[in-house]
Coordinates of C-alpha atoms in Angstrom, one line a residue:
X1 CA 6.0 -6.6 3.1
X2 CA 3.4 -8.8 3.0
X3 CA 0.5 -6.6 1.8
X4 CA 3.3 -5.6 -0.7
X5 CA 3.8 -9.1 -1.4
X6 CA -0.1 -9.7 -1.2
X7 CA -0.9 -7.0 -4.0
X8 CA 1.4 -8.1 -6.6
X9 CA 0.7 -11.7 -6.4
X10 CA -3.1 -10.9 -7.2
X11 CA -2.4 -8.7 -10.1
X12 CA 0.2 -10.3 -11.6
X13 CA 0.3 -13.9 -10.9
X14 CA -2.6 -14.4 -13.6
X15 CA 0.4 -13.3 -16.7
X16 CA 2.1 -16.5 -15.9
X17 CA 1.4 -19.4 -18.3
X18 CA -1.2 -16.7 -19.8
X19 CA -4.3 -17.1 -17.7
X20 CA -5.0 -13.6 -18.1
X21 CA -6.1 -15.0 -21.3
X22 CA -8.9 -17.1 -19.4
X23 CA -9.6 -13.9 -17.1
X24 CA -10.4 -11.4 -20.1
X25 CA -12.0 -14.0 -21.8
X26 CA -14.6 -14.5 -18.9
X27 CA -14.5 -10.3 -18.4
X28 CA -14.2 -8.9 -21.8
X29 CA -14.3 -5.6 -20.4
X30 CA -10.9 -4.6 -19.2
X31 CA -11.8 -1.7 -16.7
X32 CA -14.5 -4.0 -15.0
X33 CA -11.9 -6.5 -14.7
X34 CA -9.1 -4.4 -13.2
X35 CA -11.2 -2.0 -11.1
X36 CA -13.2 -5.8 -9.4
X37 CA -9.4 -7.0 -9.0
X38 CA -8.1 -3.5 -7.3
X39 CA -12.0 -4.4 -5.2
X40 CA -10.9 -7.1 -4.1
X41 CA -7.1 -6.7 -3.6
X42 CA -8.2 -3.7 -1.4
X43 CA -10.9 -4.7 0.3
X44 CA -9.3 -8.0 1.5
X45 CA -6.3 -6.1 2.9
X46 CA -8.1 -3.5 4.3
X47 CA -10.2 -5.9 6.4
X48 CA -7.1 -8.3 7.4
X49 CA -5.4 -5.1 8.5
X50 CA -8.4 -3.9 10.6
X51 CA -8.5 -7.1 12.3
X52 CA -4.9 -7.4 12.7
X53 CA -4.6 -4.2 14.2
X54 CA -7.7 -4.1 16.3
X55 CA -6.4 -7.6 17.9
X56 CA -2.5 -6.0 18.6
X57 CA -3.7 -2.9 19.9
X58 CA -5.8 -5.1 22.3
X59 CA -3.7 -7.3 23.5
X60 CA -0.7 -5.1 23.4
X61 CA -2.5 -2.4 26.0
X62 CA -3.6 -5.8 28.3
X63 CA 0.3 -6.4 28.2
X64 CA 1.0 -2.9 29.3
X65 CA 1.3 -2.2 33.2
X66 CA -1.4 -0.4 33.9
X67 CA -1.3 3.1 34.1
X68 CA 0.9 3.3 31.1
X69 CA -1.0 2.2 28.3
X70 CA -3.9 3.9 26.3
X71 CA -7.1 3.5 25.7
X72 CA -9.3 3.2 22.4
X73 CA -10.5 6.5 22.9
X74 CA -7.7 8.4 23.8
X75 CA -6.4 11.0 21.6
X76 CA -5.3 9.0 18.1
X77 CA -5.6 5.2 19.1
X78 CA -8.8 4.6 17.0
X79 CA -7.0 6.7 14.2
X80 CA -4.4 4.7 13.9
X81 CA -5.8 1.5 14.7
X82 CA -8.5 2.1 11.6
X83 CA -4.9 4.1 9.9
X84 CA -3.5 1.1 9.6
X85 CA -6.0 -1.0 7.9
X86 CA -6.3 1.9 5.4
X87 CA -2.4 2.3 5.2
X88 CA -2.2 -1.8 4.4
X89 CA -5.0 -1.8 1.7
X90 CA -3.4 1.3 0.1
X91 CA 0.0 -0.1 -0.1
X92 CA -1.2 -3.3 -1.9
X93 CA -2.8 -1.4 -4.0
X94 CA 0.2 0.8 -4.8
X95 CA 1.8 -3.1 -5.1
X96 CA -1.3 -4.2 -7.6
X97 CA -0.8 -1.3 -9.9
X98 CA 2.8 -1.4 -10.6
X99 CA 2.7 -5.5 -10.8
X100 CA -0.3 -5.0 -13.6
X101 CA 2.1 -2.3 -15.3
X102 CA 5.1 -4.6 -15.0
X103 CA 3.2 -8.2 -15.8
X104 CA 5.3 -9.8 -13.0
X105 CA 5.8 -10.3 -9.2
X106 CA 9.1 -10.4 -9.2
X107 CA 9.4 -7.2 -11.3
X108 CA 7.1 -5.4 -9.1
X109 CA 8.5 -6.6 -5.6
X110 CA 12.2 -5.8 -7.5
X111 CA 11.1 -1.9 -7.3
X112 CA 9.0 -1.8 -4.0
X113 CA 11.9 -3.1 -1.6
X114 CA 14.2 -0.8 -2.9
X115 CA 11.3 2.0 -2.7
X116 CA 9.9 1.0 0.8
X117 CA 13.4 -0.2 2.6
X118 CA 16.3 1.5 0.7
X119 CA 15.2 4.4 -0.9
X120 CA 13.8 6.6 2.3
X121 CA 17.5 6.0 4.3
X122 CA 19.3 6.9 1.3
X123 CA 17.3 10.2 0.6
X124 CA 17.1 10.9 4.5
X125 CA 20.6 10.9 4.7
X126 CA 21.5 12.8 2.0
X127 CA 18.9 15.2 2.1
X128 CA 20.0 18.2 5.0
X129 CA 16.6 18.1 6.5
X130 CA 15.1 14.6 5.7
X131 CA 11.6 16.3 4.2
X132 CA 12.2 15.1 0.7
X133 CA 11.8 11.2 2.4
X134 CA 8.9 12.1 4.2
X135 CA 7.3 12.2 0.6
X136 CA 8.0 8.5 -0.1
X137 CA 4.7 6.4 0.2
X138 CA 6.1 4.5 3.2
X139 CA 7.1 7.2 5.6
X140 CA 4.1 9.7 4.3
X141 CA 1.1 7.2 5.0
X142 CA 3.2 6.0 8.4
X143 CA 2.3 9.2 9.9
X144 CA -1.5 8.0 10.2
X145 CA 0.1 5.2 13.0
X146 CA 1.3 7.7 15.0
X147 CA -0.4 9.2 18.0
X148 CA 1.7 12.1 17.7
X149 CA 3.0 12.3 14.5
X150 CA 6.2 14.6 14.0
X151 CA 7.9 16.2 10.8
X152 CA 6.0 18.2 7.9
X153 CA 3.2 16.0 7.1
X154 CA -0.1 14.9 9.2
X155 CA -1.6 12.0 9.5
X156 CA -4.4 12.5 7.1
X157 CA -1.9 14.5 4.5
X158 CA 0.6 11.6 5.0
X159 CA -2.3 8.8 4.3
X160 CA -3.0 11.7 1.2
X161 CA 0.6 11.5 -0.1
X162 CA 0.2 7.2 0.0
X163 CA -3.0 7.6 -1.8
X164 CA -1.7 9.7 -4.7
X165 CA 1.4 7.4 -4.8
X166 CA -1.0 4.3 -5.2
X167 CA -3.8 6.4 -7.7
X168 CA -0.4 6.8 -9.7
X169 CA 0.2 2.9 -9.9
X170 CA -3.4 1.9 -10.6
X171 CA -3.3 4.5 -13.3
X172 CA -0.2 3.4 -14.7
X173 CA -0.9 -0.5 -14.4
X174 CA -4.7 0.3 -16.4
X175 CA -2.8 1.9 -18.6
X176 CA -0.7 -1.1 -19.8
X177 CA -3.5 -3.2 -19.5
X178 CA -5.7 -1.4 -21.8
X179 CA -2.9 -0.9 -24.4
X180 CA -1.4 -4.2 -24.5
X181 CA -2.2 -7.7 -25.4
X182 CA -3.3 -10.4 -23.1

């Protein structure tokens, strides 16, 4: 939630009281604009997220009796420790396009809690075989924090599946900014 919350905040929080006016002003060029904001938004997250999880991997394993836990090199820890980085920075991505499509924070967040914490029980109950949820961008880029992930998608085609889900936002949200007023 919070690289959810993080993404939409940056994108969107410039539309109230207008200083998206001010922005384009100082960056006349929209795509230069948008594409150093989706930089930024990205980069930052993905380098909180790689410290974040770097630092719980660590200090979960030294709480681990020994014998039990993993190391960094075993089969799928670095993965997933670098996964999750790229998993955070893709979701607030997927949080900065829809919030530069929508204009507002609220808006945005209004759609991704349903999407991220409703949607995938509701279609994996009603769905036979739950494969239609695994296609949501939560539970597809997941699979890159597992060591051994289970169901149709890999770790890298899950983290794929995220991707296309966020490309699809940025796309959308450069589409109403190029199209619209400030």
């Amino acid at each position: 939630m919070a690289a959810l919350t993080f993404g939409a905040i940056a994108m969107a929080a410039e539309y109230k009281n207008a200083g998206i006016r001010v922005s384009l002003a100082a960056v006349p060029n929209r795509g230069l604009f948008y594409a150093a904001k989706l930089a930024v938004v990205g980069g930052l997250t993905f380098v909180v997220g790689l410290v974040t999880s770097l630092s719980c991997f660590l200090s979960g394993q030294a709480l681990i009796d020994k014998g039990f836990g993993i190391g960094i090199g075993d089969p799928g820890a670095l993965r997933a420790v670098v996964g999750c980085a790229l998993y955070f920075a893709l979701i607030s991505l997927l949080a900065a396009g829809l919030a530069a499509l929508l204009r507002s924070v609220t808006g945005a967040l209004s759609l991704h809690v349903p999407l991220f914490l409703i949607m995938p029980f509701v279609i994996g109950d009603v769905s036979r075989d739950s494969s239609a949820a695994e296609f949501l961008p939560d539970r597809a880029g997941q699979q890159i924090l597992l060591q051994d992930p289970a169901g149709t998608l890999g770790p890298w085609s899950g983290t794929a599946v995220l991707a296309v889900w966020s490309a699809l936002a940025i796309a959308a949200g450069w589409w109403a900014l190029r199209r619209r007023d400030a």
